Coordinates of C-alpha atoms and ligand atoms in Angstrom, one line a residue:
Chain A
M109 CA -0.2 0.0 -0.1
P110 CA 1.0 3.2 -0.7
D111 CA 2.3 6.3 2.0
S112 CA -1.2 7.7 3.1
Q113 CA 0.2 10.6 4.6
T114 CA -2.0 12.8 3.2
L115 CA -5.4 10.6 3.8
G116 CA -7.1 13.1 5.8
N117 CA -7.0 15.9 3.6
R118 CA -8.3 14.9 0.4
T119 CA -11.2 13.0 -1.4
R120 CA -10.6 9.3 -0.3
G121 CA -10.3 6.8 -3.4
M122 CA -13.3 5.0 -3.8
G123 CA -12.1 1.6 -2.9
E124 CA -9.6 3.1 0.0
I125 CA -10.2 0.8 3.0
V126 CA -8.9 2.9 6.2
D127 CA -8.4 2.5 9.1
I128 CA -10.8 4.0 12.2
A129 CA -9.0 5.5 14.7
G130 CA -10.0 4.1 18.2
K131 CA -12.5 1.5 16.5
T132 CA -11.7 -2.1 16.7
T133 CA -13.0 -3.2 13.0
E134 CA -14.0 -5.6 11.0
I135 CA -13.5 -6.2 7.1
A136 CA -16.1 -6.5 4.8
P137 CA -18.8 -8.1 7.3
F138 CA -21.5 -7.8 4.3
G139 CA -19.7 -10.1 1.6
N140 CA -18.4 -12.5 4.2
T141 CA -21.6 -12.9 5.7
L142 CA -23.4 -14.0 2.3
A143 CA -20.9 -15.9 1.0
E144 CA -21.5 -17.8 4.3
L145 CA -25.2 -17.8 3.7
G146 CA -24.7 -18.4 0.3
R147 CA -23.3 -22.3 1.3
E148 CA -26.6 -22.9 3.3
R149 CA -29.3 -21.1 0.9
P150 CA -28.3 -22.4 -2.9
E151 CA -31.5 -19.7 -4.1
I152 CA -29.3 -16.9 -3.0
V153 CA -28.0 -14.9 -6.0
G154 CA -25.2 -11.8 -5.8
L155 CA -25.5 -9.0 -8.4
T156 CA -23.4 -5.5 -8.9
A157 CA -23.9 -3.3 -10.9
D158 CA -20.1 -2.5 -11.4
M159 CA -19.6 -1.9 -8.1
G160 CA -18.3 -5.0 -6.7
R161 CA -15.0 -4.2 -5.2
Y162 CA -16.6 -1.3 -4.3
S163 CA -19.7 -2.8 -2.4
D164 CA -17.6 -5.9 -0.7
I165 CA -19.8 -8.1 -2.3
L166 CA -16.4 -10.0 -3.7
P167 CA -16.4 -12.9 -1.2
F168 CA -19.7 -14.3 -2.6
R169 CA -18.2 -13.9 -6.2
D170 CA -15.0 -15.9 -5.1
A171 CA -17.4 -18.3 -3.1
H172 CA -20.2 -18.7 -5.4
P173 CA -19.1 -17.7 -9.4
D174 CA -21.7 -19.7 -10.8
R175 CA -24.7 -17.4 -8.9
F176 CA -22.6 -13.9 -9.3
F177 CA -23.8 -11.4 -11.9
N178 CA -22.3 -8.2 -12.6
V179 CA -24.7 -6.5 -15.0
G180 CA -22.3 -3.5 -15.4
M181 CA -22.8 0.3 -14.8
A182 CA -26.6 -0.3 -15.6
E183 CA -28.5 0.5 -11.8
Q184 CA -32.3 0.1 -13.2
N185 CA -31.4 -3.3 -15.4
L186 CA -29.7 -4.4 -11.9
V187 CA -33.0 -3.8 -10.2
L188 CA -35.1 -5.4 -13.0
I189 CA -32.6 -8.5 -13.3
A190 CA -33.4 -8.8 -9.7
A191 CA -36.4 -8.8 -9.3
G192 CA -36.8 -11.5 -12.4
L193 CA -34.6 -13.8 -10.8
S194 CA -36.6 -13.2 -7.7
K195 CA -39.8 -14.3 -9.7
V196 CA -38.5 -17.6 -10.4
G197 CA -37.6 -18.6 -7.2
K198 CA -34.5 -16.9 -6.3
I199 CA -33.4 -14.4 -3.4
A200 CA -31.3 -11.4 -5.3
Y201 CA -29.2 -9.6 -3.2
C202 CA -28.0 -6.6 -5.2
T203 CA -25.3 -4.0 -4.7
T204 CA -24.0 -0.3 -6.0
Y205 CA -23.9 2.6 -4.5
S206 CA -27.1 4.0 -2.3
V207 CA -27.2 7.3 -4.4
F208 CA -27.2 5.6 -7.8
V209 CA -29.9 2.7 -7.3
T210 CA -32.1 5.2 -5.3
R211 CA -31.9 8.4 -7.5
R212 CA -31.5 6.4 -11.1
A213 CA -33.8 3.1 -10.5
Y214 CA -36.6 4.5 -7.9
D215 CA -39.5 3.4 -10.5
F216 CA -38.0 -0.1 -10.8
I217 CA -37.9 -0.5 -6.9
A218 CA -41.2 0.6 -6.6
I219 CA -42.7 -1.0 -9.2
A220 CA -40.9 -4.6 -10.4
C221 CA -39.9 -4.8 -6.7
A222 CA -41.8 -3.9 -4.1
H223 CA -45.2 -3.7 -5.7
S224 CA -45.0 -7.4 -6.2
M225 CA -43.2 -8.1 -2.8
A226 CA -40.3 -9.5 -5.0
N227 CA -37.4 -11.2 -3.2
V228 CA -34.7 -8.5 -3.8
K229 CA -32.4 -7.4 -1.2
I230 CA -30.4 -4.1 -1.8
F231 CA -27.3 -3.5 -0.3
A232 CA -27.2 0.4 -1.0
G233 CA -23.4 1.1 -0.2
M234 CA -21.7 4.3 1.0
P235 CA -24.8 6.2 2.2
G236 CA -24.7 9.9 3.2
L237 CA -21.3 11.5 3.8
L238 CA -19.8 8.1 3.6
N239 CA -18.9 9.1 0.6
G240 CA -16.6 11.8 -0.5
Y241 CA -17.3 12.3 -3.7
G242 CA -19.7 15.2 -3.5
A243 CA -23.4 15.7 -4.3
T244 CA -23.6 13.1 -7.2
H245 CA -22.1 10.4 -5.3
Q246 CA -24.0 11.3 -1.5
A247 CA -27.1 9.8 -0.7
T248 CA -28.1 12.0 1.5
E249 CA -31.9 11.6 0.5
D250 CA -32.6 7.9 0.1
L251 CA -34.6 7.4 3.5
N252 CA -36.8 9.9 2.8
M253 CA -37.7 8.4 -1.4
M254 CA -37.4 4.7 -0.1
R255 CA -40.0 5.8 2.9
G256 CA -42.1 6.9 0.1
I257 CA -42.6 3.5 -1.2
A258 CA -45.1 0.8 -0.1
D259 CA -44.8 -2.7 1.0
L260 CA -40.6 -2.1 1.1
T261 CA -38.5 -2.6 4.6
I262 CA -35.6 0.0 5.2
I263 CA -32.8 -0.8 7.3
D264 CA -29.5 1.2 8.4
P265 CA -27.3 -0.9 10.5
C266 CA -25.1 0.7 13.3
D267 CA -22.1 -1.4 13.2
A268 CA -20.5 -4.9 11.7
T269 CA -22.4 -6.7 14.4
E270 CA -26.0 -5.4 13.3
L271 CA -24.8 -5.6 9.6
K272 CA -24.0 -9.6 9.5
Q273 CA -27.3 -10.0 11.6
V274 CA -29.2 -8.3 9.1
V275 CA -27.5 -9.7 6.2
R276 CA -28.8 -13.0 7.1
A277 CA -32.6 -11.7 8.2
V278 CA -33.4 -10.3 5.1
A279 CA -33.6 -13.9 3.7
D280 CA -36.3 -14.1 5.5
I281 CA -38.0 -11.0 5.4
P282 CA -40.6 -11.4 2.9
G283 CA -40.3 -8.9 -0.2
T284 CA -37.9 -6.0 -1.3
V285 CA -35.7 -4.8 1.7
Y286 CA -33.3 -1.9 0.8
V287 CA -30.3 -1.5 3.8
R288 CA -28.0 0.9 3.7
N289 CA -24.7 -1.1 3.4
L290 CA -21.0 -0.2 5.5
R291 CA -18.4 -1.5 3.7
G292 CA -14.3 -1.7 4.0
K293 CA -13.5 -2.1 7.8
V294 CA -16.7 -1.6 9.6
P295 CA -16.6 -0.8 13.2
V296 CA -17.8 -3.0 15.8
E297 CA -19.9 -1.1 18.2
L298 CA -22.7 -2.5 19.5
P299 CA -22.7 -5.6 22.8
A300 CA -21.7 -9.0 21.5
D301 CA -25.3 -9.8 22.6
Y302 CA -27.3 -7.3 20.6
K303 CA -29.8 -9.0 18.3
F304 CA -31.1 -7.0 15.3
E305 CA -35.1 -7.5 15.5
L306 CA -37.1 -6.2 12.2
G307 CA -38.8 -3.3 12.9
K308 CA -37.8 -2.6 16.9
A309 CA -35.9 -0.1 18.2
K310 CA -33.4 -1.1 20.3
V311 CA -32.5 1.1 24.0
L312 CA -28.7 0.8 23.4
R313 CA -28.3 2.9 26.6
E314 CA -30.6 3.7 29.9
G315 CA -30.2 7.5 30.8
N316 CA -31.4 9.3 33.7
G317 CA -34.7 10.6 32.3
E318 CA -33.0 13.7 31.3
I319 CA -32.0 13.8 27.5
G320 CA -32.9 10.9 25.4
M321 CA -31.0 10.3 22.1
I322 CA -33.0 8.7 19.1
S323 CA -30.8 7.3 16.2
T324 CA -30.0 5.1 13.1
G325 CA -27.2 3.8 11.1
Y326 CA -23.5 4.8 12.4
M327 CA -24.5 7.8 13.8
S328 CA -25.9 5.6 17.1
A329 CA -22.2 4.8 17.4
R330 CA -21.2 8.2 17.5
G331 CA -24.2 9.2 19.9
L332 CA -22.9 6.5 22.5
D333 CA -19.5 8.0 22.3
A334 CA -20.8 11.4 22.7
A335 CA -22.7 10.1 25.7
R336 CA -19.6 8.4 27.1
I337 CA -18.2 11.6 26.9
V338 CA -20.2 13.5 28.9
Q339 CA -21.1 11.1 31.7
S340 CA -18.1 12.6 33.8
E341 CA -20.4 15.8 33.7
G342 CA -23.7 14.5 35.3
H343 CA -25.1 14.2 31.6
D344 CA -26.8 10.5 31.6
V345 CA -28.3 10.3 28.3
G346 CA -30.4 7.5 27.1
L347 CA -30.5 6.1 23.5
L348 CA -32.3 4.2 21.1
H349 CA -31.2 3.0 18.0
V350 CA -33.7 2.9 15.3
G351 CA -32.1 0.0 13.4
T352 CA -35.6 -0.4 11.1
I353 CA -36.7 2.6 9.7
K354 CA -39.4 1.1 7.8
P355 CA -41.5 -0.6 9.3
F356 CA -41.1 2.0 12.0
D357 CA -41.3 1.3 15.5
K358 CA -43.7 4.2 16.5
K359 CA -44.4 2.7 19.8
G360 CA -40.9 2.0 20.8
V361 CA -40.2 5.3 19.9
I362 CA -43.1 7.1 21.9
E363 CA -42.6 5.1 24.8
F364 CA -38.6 6.3 24.9
A365 CA -39.6 10.2 24.3
R366 CA -42.3 9.8 27.1
R367 CA -39.3 8.9 29.7
H368 CA -37.5 12.0 28.6
K369 CA -37.6 15.6 29.0
R370 CA -35.8 16.5 25.7
L371 CA -34.8 14.8 22.7
I372 CA -31.9 14.7 20.2
I373 CA -32.6 13.0 16.8
A374 CA -29.5 12.1 14.7
E375 CA -29.2 10.3 11.7
N376 CA -26.5 10.4 8.3
H377 CA -28.9 11.8 6.1
K378 CA -31.3 15.3 5.7
T379 CA -32.9 16.2 8.6
T380 CA -35.7 16.3 6.4
G381 CA -37.7 13.5 5.0
G382 CA -36.0 10.8 7.2
L383 CA -35.7 9.7 11.0
A384 CA -36.2 13.3 12.3
S385 CA -39.1 13.6 10.4
L386 CA -40.6 9.7 11.2
V387 CA -39.7 10.7 15.1
I388 CA -41.4 14.0 15.5
E389 CA -44.5 12.8 13.4
A390 CA -45.0 9.7 15.3
L391 CA -45.3 11.5 18.4
Y392 CA -47.5 14.7 17.6
E393 CA -49.7 12.4 16.2
A394 CA -49.8 10.5 19.9
G395 CA -49.8 14.1 21.8
V396 CA -46.2 14.3 22.5
Y397 CA -44.5 17.3 22.5
M398 CA -41.1 18.4 23.8
P399 CA -37.9 20.0 22.7
V400 CA -36.3 18.2 19.8
V401 CA -32.7 18.9 18.3
K402 CA -32.1 17.4 15.2
I403 CA -28.4 16.5 14.0
G404 CA -28.0 15.8 10.2
L405 CA -27.5 17.6 7.0
A406 CA -29.2 20.3 5.8
D407 CA -31.4 20.6 2.5
S408 CA -28.6 21.0 0.2
F409 CA -26.0 19.5 -2.2
F410 CA -22.8 19.0 -0.3
E411 CA -19.3 18.8 -1.6
C412 CA -16.2 16.6 -2.3
G413 CA -14.0 15.9 0.4
S414 CA -12.5 13.5 3.4
Q415 CA -15.6 11.9 5.4
E416 CA -13.9 14.1 8.6
Y417 CA -13.5 17.1 6.7
L418 CA -17.3 17.0 5.4
E419 CA -18.5 15.6 8.8
K420 CA -17.0 18.6 10.3
K421 CA -18.3 21.3 7.9
Y422 CA -21.7 20.3 7.9
E423 CA -21.9 19.5 11.8
V424 CA -22.5 15.9 12.1
D425 CA -19.3 15.2 14.0
L426 CA -18.7 13.9 17.2
P427 CA -18.1 17.6 18.9
R428 CA -21.9 18.4 17.2
F429 CA -23.1 15.6 19.2
V430 CA -21.7 16.9 22.2
R431 CA -22.5 20.4 21.6
A432 CA -26.3 18.9 21.5
I433 CA -26.3 17.7 24.7
R434 CA -24.3 19.9 26.9
E435 CA -25.7 23.2 25.3
G436 CA -29.4 21.4 23.8
V437 CA -28.8 23.4 20.6
Chain B
M168 CA -20.5 22.5 -48.3
T169 CA -21.0 25.2 -45.5
L170 CA -18.7 24.8 -42.6
R171 CA -20.2 26.2 -39.8
N172 CA -18.0 28.0 -37.0
H173 CA -14.9 26.6 -38.9
P174 CA -11.6 25.6 -37.6
P175 CA -8.3 25.9 -39.5
A176 CA -8.1 23.6 -42.5
E177 CA -4.8 22.5 -41.4
P178 CA -3.9 21.2 -37.9
D179 CA -0.7 21.6 -36.6
I180 CA -0.1 17.9 -35.4
A181 CA 3.5 18.7 -33.6
S182 CA 1.9 21.7 -31.8
L183 CA -1.1 19.8 -30.8
K184 CA 1.2 16.6 -29.6
A185 CA 3.2 19.1 -28.1
H186 CA -0.1 20.3 -26.1
A187 CA -1.2 16.7 -25.0
L188 CA 2.6 16.1 -23.8
D189 CA 2.4 19.3 -21.5
L190 CA -1.7 18.2 -20.1
R191 CA 0.3 14.7 -19.3
R192 CA 2.7 16.9 -17.3
K193 CA 0.2 18.9 -15.8
M194 CA -2.0 16.0 -14.8
M195 CA 1.3 14.0 -13.3
G196 CA 1.7 16.9 -11.3
M197 CA -1.8 17.5 -10.0
A198 CA -1.8 13.5 -9.0
S199 CA 1.8 12.9 -7.2
G200 CA 1.9 12.9 -3.6
K201 CA -1.6 12.3 -3.4
G202 CA -1.0 8.5 -3.7
E203 CA -3.7 7.8 -6.4
G204 CA -6.1 9.3 -8.6
Y205 CA -7.5 8.5 -12.2
I206 CA -4.6 9.4 -13.9
A207 CA -4.5 6.7 -16.4
Q208 CA -7.8 7.6 -17.7
G209 CA -6.5 11.3 -17.6
L210 CA -3.2 10.1 -19.8
G211 CA -5.3 8.3 -21.9
I212 CA -8.1 11.0 -23.1
A213 CA -5.3 13.9 -23.2
D214 CA -4.6 13.9 -27.1
C215 CA -8.4 14.0 -27.6
L216 CA -8.7 17.3 -25.4
A217 CA -5.8 18.8 -26.8
A218 CA -7.2 18.3 -30.6
L219 CA -10.6 19.7 -29.4
Y220 CA -9.6 22.9 -27.0
F221 CA -5.9 23.7 -29.4
H222 CA -7.9 22.9 -32.6
E223 CA -11.2 21.7 -33.6
M224 CA -13.4 24.0 -31.2
R225 CA -14.6 27.6 -31.6
H226 CA -14.1 28.9 -27.5
D227 CA -12.7 32.0 -25.8
P228 CA -10.9 31.5 -22.5
A229 CA -11.8 35.0 -21.8
R230 CA -15.3 34.6 -22.6
A231 CA -16.2 31.7 -21.0
D232 CA -19.8 32.4 -21.1
W233 CA -19.9 33.5 -24.9
A234 CA -23.1 32.6 -26.4
D235 CA -21.7 31.0 -29.6
R236 CA -18.7 28.8 -28.3
D237 CA -18.7 25.4 -28.9
R238 CA -19.9 23.5 -26.3
F239 CA -17.5 20.6 -24.5
L240 CA -19.4 18.2 -22.1
L241 CA -17.0 16.0 -19.8
S242 CA -19.5 13.2 -19.0
T243 CA -17.5 10.9 -17.4
G244 CA -17.2 13.2 -14.4
H245 CA -14.4 11.2 -12.6
Y246 CA -12.0 12.5 -15.6
S247 CA -11.9 15.5 -13.7
I248 CA -7.7 15.6 -13.7
A249 CA -7.9 15.8 -17.5
M250 CA -10.6 18.5 -17.6
Y251 CA -8.8 20.7 -15.2
A252 CA -5.5 20.2 -17.2
V253 CA -6.9 21.1 -20.4
L254 CA -9.0 24.0 -18.9
A255 CA -5.6 25.7 -17.3
Q256 CA -3.8 25.1 -20.5
A257 CA -5.8 27.2 -22.2
G258 CA -6.3 29.8 -19.7
Y259 CA -9.8 28.8 -18.2
L260 CA -8.2 28.3 -14.9
D261 CA -5.2 29.2 -12.9
V262 CA -2.4 26.7 -13.3
A263 CA -1.3 27.7 -9.8
E264 CA -4.2 25.9 -8.8
L265 CA -3.9 22.6 -10.0
P266 CA -2.0 20.7 -7.3
S267 CA -4.9 21.1 -5.2
Y268 CA -7.1 18.9 -7.1
G269 CA -8.9 16.6 -5.0
I270 CA -7.9 18.2 -1.4
N271 CA -10.3 19.2 0.9
G272 CA -12.0 22.5 0.3
S273 CA -10.4 23.0 -3.0
A274 CA -12.1 24.2 -6.3
L275 CA -11.1 21.7 -8.5
P276 CA -12.9 18.6 -6.8
M277 CA -12.4 15.0 -7.3
S278 CA -15.7 15.1 -9.5
T279 CA -16.4 17.9 -12.1
F280 CA -19.2 20.6 -11.1
D281 CA -20.4 23.5 -13.7
T282 CA -19.4 26.1 -11.2
T283 CA -15.8 25.7 -12.3
N284 CA -14.8 28.0 -15.0
G285 CA -15.5 26.2 -18.5
V286 CA -17.4 23.2 -16.7
E287 CA -20.6 23.1 -18.6
I288 CA -22.4 20.0 -16.5
V289 CA -22.0 18.5 -13.1
G290 CA -20.1 15.2 -13.8
G291 CA -19.5 11.9 -11.4
S292 CA -23.0 10.3 -11.7
L293 CA -22.1 8.7 -15.1
G294 CA -24.8 8.6 -18.2
H295 CA -25.6 12.3 -17.9
G296 CA -23.6 13.8 -20.6
L297 CA -25.4 12.8 -23.8
G298 CA -28.7 13.8 -23.1
Q299 CA -28.0 17.4 -22.2
A300 CA -25.5 17.6 -25.2
V301 CA -28.8 16.5 -27.3
G302 CA -30.4 19.4 -25.2
M303 CA -28.2 22.0 -25.9
A304 CA -27.4 21.1 -29.7
M305 CA -31.3 21.5 -30.0
G306 CA -31.5 24.7 -28.4
L307 CA -28.7 25.9 -30.0
R308 CA -29.5 25.1 -33.8
L309 CA -33.4 27.1 -32.8
D310 CA -31.0 30.3 -31.9
G311 CA -29.6 30.0 -35.0
S312 CA -26.1 29.5 -33.5
P313 CA -23.2 28.2 -35.5
A314 CA -21.9 26.6 -32.2
R315 CA -21.2 22.6 -32.1
V316 CA -21.6 20.7 -29.3
F317 CA -18.8 18.0 -28.1
C318 CA -19.4 15.6 -25.8
E319 CA -17.3 12.8 -24.2
F320 CA -18.5 9.7 -22.6
S321 CA -16.9 6.7 -21.4
D322 CA -17.1 2.8 -22.5
G323 CA -18.7 2.1 -18.7
E324 CA -21.4 4.8 -19.7
L325 CA -22.2 2.4 -22.7
D326 CA -23.8 0.0 -20.0
E327 CA -26.2 3.0 -19.1
G328 CA -29.8 3.0 -20.5
S329 CA -29.7 6.7 -20.7
T330 CA -26.9 6.8 -22.7
W331 CA -29.1 4.8 -25.5
E332 CA -32.0 7.1 -25.3
S333 CA -30.2 10.0 -25.6
A334 CA -28.5 8.5 -28.6
M335 CA -31.7 8.1 -30.4
G336 CA -33.1 11.4 -29.7
A337 CA -29.7 13.0 -31.4
A338 CA -30.8 10.8 -34.3
T339 CA -34.1 11.8 -34.2
F340 CA -33.7 15.3 -34.0
K341 CA -31.1 15.4 -36.5
C342 CA -28.3 17.0 -34.2
D343 CA -25.9 17.5 -37.1
N344 CA -24.2 19.9 -34.8
L345 CA -23.3 17.3 -32.3
V346 CA -20.2 15.6 -32.1
V347 CA -19.7 12.4 -29.6
L348 CA -16.4 11.1 -28.3
I349 CA -16.6 7.8 -26.9
D350 CA -13.6 6.6 -24.9
C351 CA -13.2 2.9 -25.2
N352 CA -10.4 2.4 -22.8
G353 CA -11.3 -1.1 -22.2
I354 CA -11.8 -0.4 -18.6
Q355 CA -14.6 0.5 -15.9
A356 CA -15.0 0.4 -12.0
D357 CA -14.8 -3.7 -11.6
G358 CA -11.9 -4.2 -14.1
P359 CA -12.1 -5.3 -17.7
V360 CA -15.4 -4.2 -19.7
T361 CA -17.2 -7.1 -19.8
V362 CA -20.8 -5.9 -20.6
A363 CA -21.3 -6.9 -24.4
I364 CA -21.0 -3.2 -25.7
E365 CA -19.4 -4.2 -28.9
P366 CA -19.4 -3.4 -31.9
V367 CA -19.7 0.2 -30.5
A368 CA -19.0 1.8 -33.9
D369 CA -21.5 -0.5 -35.7
K370 CA -24.3 0.3 -33.1
M371 CA -23.7 4.0 -32.9
T372 CA -24.1 3.7 -37.3
A373 CA -27.2 1.6 -36.5
F374 CA -28.8 4.4 -33.7
G375 CA -28.2 7.2 -36.7
F376 CA -24.9 8.3 -36.5
E377 CA -22.1 9.1 -38.9
T378 CA -19.5 7.0 -37.0
Y379 CA -15.9 7.0 -37.3
E380 CA -13.4 4.5 -35.4
I381 CA -10.0 5.1 -34.5
D382 CA -6.8 4.9 -32.2
G383 CA -7.5 7.8 -29.6
N384 CA -3.9 8.2 -29.1
D385 CA -3.0 9.1 -32.6
M386 CA -3.2 13.0 -33.2
A387 CA -3.0 13.1 -36.7
A388 CA -6.2 10.4 -36.7
L389 CA -8.0 12.8 -34.2
A390 CA -7.6 15.6 -36.0
E391 CA -8.8 14.0 -39.3
A392 CA -11.9 12.6 -38.1
L393 CA -13.1 15.6 -36.2
G394 CA -12.4 17.5 -39.4
K395 CA -14.9 15.2 -41.1
C396 CA -17.4 15.9 -38.6
R397 CA -18.3 19.4 -39.5
E398 CA -20.6 18.5 -42.2
P399 CA -24.1 20.0 -41.2
N400 CA -25.9 16.9 -43.2
G401 CA -28.4 15.9 -40.6
K402 CA -26.8 13.3 -38.8
P403 CA -25.3 13.2 -35.4
K404 CA -21.5 12.7 -35.8
A405 CA -19.9 10.0 -33.2
I406 CA -16.2 9.2 -32.8
V407 CA -15.1 5.8 -31.6
L408 CA -12.0 6.5 -29.7
R409 CA -9.5 3.6 -29.0
T410 CA -7.6 4.8 -26.1
I411 CA -5.1 3.2 -23.6
P412 CA -5.2 4.0 -19.7
G413 CA -1.9 5.5 -18.9
F414 CA -1.0 6.2 -22.4
G415 CA 2.7 7.8 -22.4
I416 CA 3.9 6.1 -19.2
P417 CA 4.2 2.6 -20.2
T418 CA 4.3 1.7 -16.3
I419 CA 0.7 3.2 -16.0
M420 CA 0.1 1.5 -19.2
A421 CA 0.7 -1.7 -17.8
R422 CA -1.3 -1.6 -14.8
E423 CA -3.9 -4.6 -14.9
R424 CA -6.1 -2.5 -12.5
A425 CA -6.4 0.7 -13.8
H426 CA -9.4 2.5 -13.0
F427 CA -7.9 3.9 -9.8
V428 CA -4.1 3.6 -9.8
R429 CA -1.9 3.6 -6.2
V430 CA 1.0 5.2 -6.6
G431 CA 3.4 5.6 -3.5
N432 CA 4.7 9.0 -2.6
D433 CA 8.4 7.8 -3.7
E434 CA 7.1 6.5 -7.4
W435 CA 5.8 9.8 -8.7
D436 CA 9.2 11.1 -9.2
A437 CA 10.1 7.8 -11.7
L438 CA 6.9 7.9 -13.6
I439 CA 7.0 11.6 -14.3
A440 CA 10.6 10.4 -15.4
E441 CA 9.6 7.9 -17.7
L442 CA 7.2 10.3 -19.4
E443 CA 10.0 12.6 -20.0
H444 CA 11.9 9.9 -21.2
E445 CA 8.9 8.3 -23.5
N446 CA 8.7 11.6 -25.4
A447 CA 12.0 12.9 -25.7
Ligands
TPP199 C1 -24.7 6.3 -12.7 C2 -23.3 5.7 -12.0 N1 -23.4 4.6 -11.6 C3 -22.0 4.3 -11.0 C4 -21.0 5.0 -10.7 C5 -19.6 4.4 -9.9 N2 -18.5 4.2 -11.2 C6 -17.6 5.5 -11.3 S1 -16.6 5.4 -12.3 C7 -17.3 3.9 -12.8 C8 -17.1 3.3 -14.1 C9 -17.4 3.6 -15.1 O1 -17.0 3.3 -16.7 P1 -15.7 3.9 -17.3 O2 -16.0 5.4 -17.0 O3 -15.5 3.3 -18.2 O4 -14.5 3.8 -16.2 P2 -12.7 4.1 -16.5 O5 -12.7 4.0 -17.9 O6 -12.8 5.4 -15.9 O7 -12.4 2.7 -15.7 C10 -18.6 3.4 -12.0 C11 -19.3 2.3 -12.1 C12 -21.3 6.4 -11.5 N3 -20.5 7.0 -11.3 N4 -22.3 6.7 -11.9
MG200 MG1 -13.7 2.8 -19.5

């Protein structure tokens, strides 16, 4: 590997695998788990749209070359071929970046897949600011788009532990599933006994009832980090991880909110149309009114750069979380 | 035959080759020290960009918004390194800015944005160029403008359905003021091109284009093919460029995984020396 002295100050290469400071990581949890599962389930097929290397599906290709298909850079065709495969009995796992599969293949996901409850499992790579290539590559409204499709399941896993369980779980979830995939060296953040349950938000931390954080994706891990930092200052923050975005666990969210005085909602997505919107809708409907701070992206297009740079610039980094807890803004 | 907005009849091949070499030097300077980059594609397309910006296209760096300028659309946004090099060399960008390519906060990001002087479209999401080029060609014709539209796109972009929808649009609307340059460098993100895109030239012909197929790293062939594409005969034009990723630097040309070339910080000087040696 080349010397990477300048790593943090520039846009990282697409396939680059980076260490994450202070974190235990696991390499390619998606692809390795799918390769394993493929041994048990011969009906599983794997597809990519010229993004095999960059979506971590190569371990599946290497283990089951006859059941792996690269359709080329053709996201609409990826989704249609997956739908066709599912309609003759296959479970089709397909991969590319979240931004291209959502923006370009939306109609095909809605009709060829979701409407038919097709067994298509979309592992959508590098959502939100995990991608440094700017607005063209950053899926910052994918949750908003996907939640608009009926009969679709949406999952935003926190870490490698949850992702590996999700890879297995979706094989038995009927219909089409959209998963925000994590690639490369993926941090291990959740306790070993964590159990992913479809449609159930999980309390990762019980607080003192003052501040409750509701989060999804890797922002839940950041929330845990922030909670640990402020612990000694007398802030005892509760944390609810919403791994499944759809079906949305209204009951779990309302219950958690009722046990706290104020809320912080955090997501690797715009603050419009994603988790924050879902939470606020659910609370308002249930007559629960309370102060809320939203951590997430503005309704805008974003520039290129390293993940650290972008997260700081667009205020979704760890200091932002700490400020939200300390200052309530 | 009326030539619209015509460039000089005789190309100065030696001077165009010198421009291409300078583009390659600039790109190596931009990529070096960063460990990696889309340098192979940049080196491969350098000859085509030199032929366009220093011979075929009518444009004026002092008036980037000149209404009757010929348009160049780089559809393959990750070729930005080549775009910035040619825009700097032509005078649209400050040469001193080039080393900031890809750096956080730089005005020269990894993917192209149309906020950069001389850049016509937002690149990065592939398969966006051709359709916009068709629209521009139609609009310019409506205005009676002599301007032409040149659009580069890659062999990987031939995988996208939008490319073929746009190709049919170009023929339907008889965009004879449109010239597409298809960079067939044989690779895409996951490795060699595996989709059945060939025969590219026959496909373009079948889609209604007047088509030429050339060695895209041969300057004389480039100038000649571009010259043939000037005729307002009711047909859109296509030039299928067979290029070699990394052209000009044998070590990079020999790389098997050339989509994203990784180069150690200590290796750049040797590669730059190779470029000079090859072109001495
Ligand atoms: C719509 C879209 N899908 C996927 C990608 C991711 N991607 C970036 S480059 C690339 C390969 C495209 O082929 P080509 O332009 O021929 O690649 P190169 O010659 O540069 O290797 C892919 C799939 C993208 N940028 N846009
Ligand atoms: Mg290519």
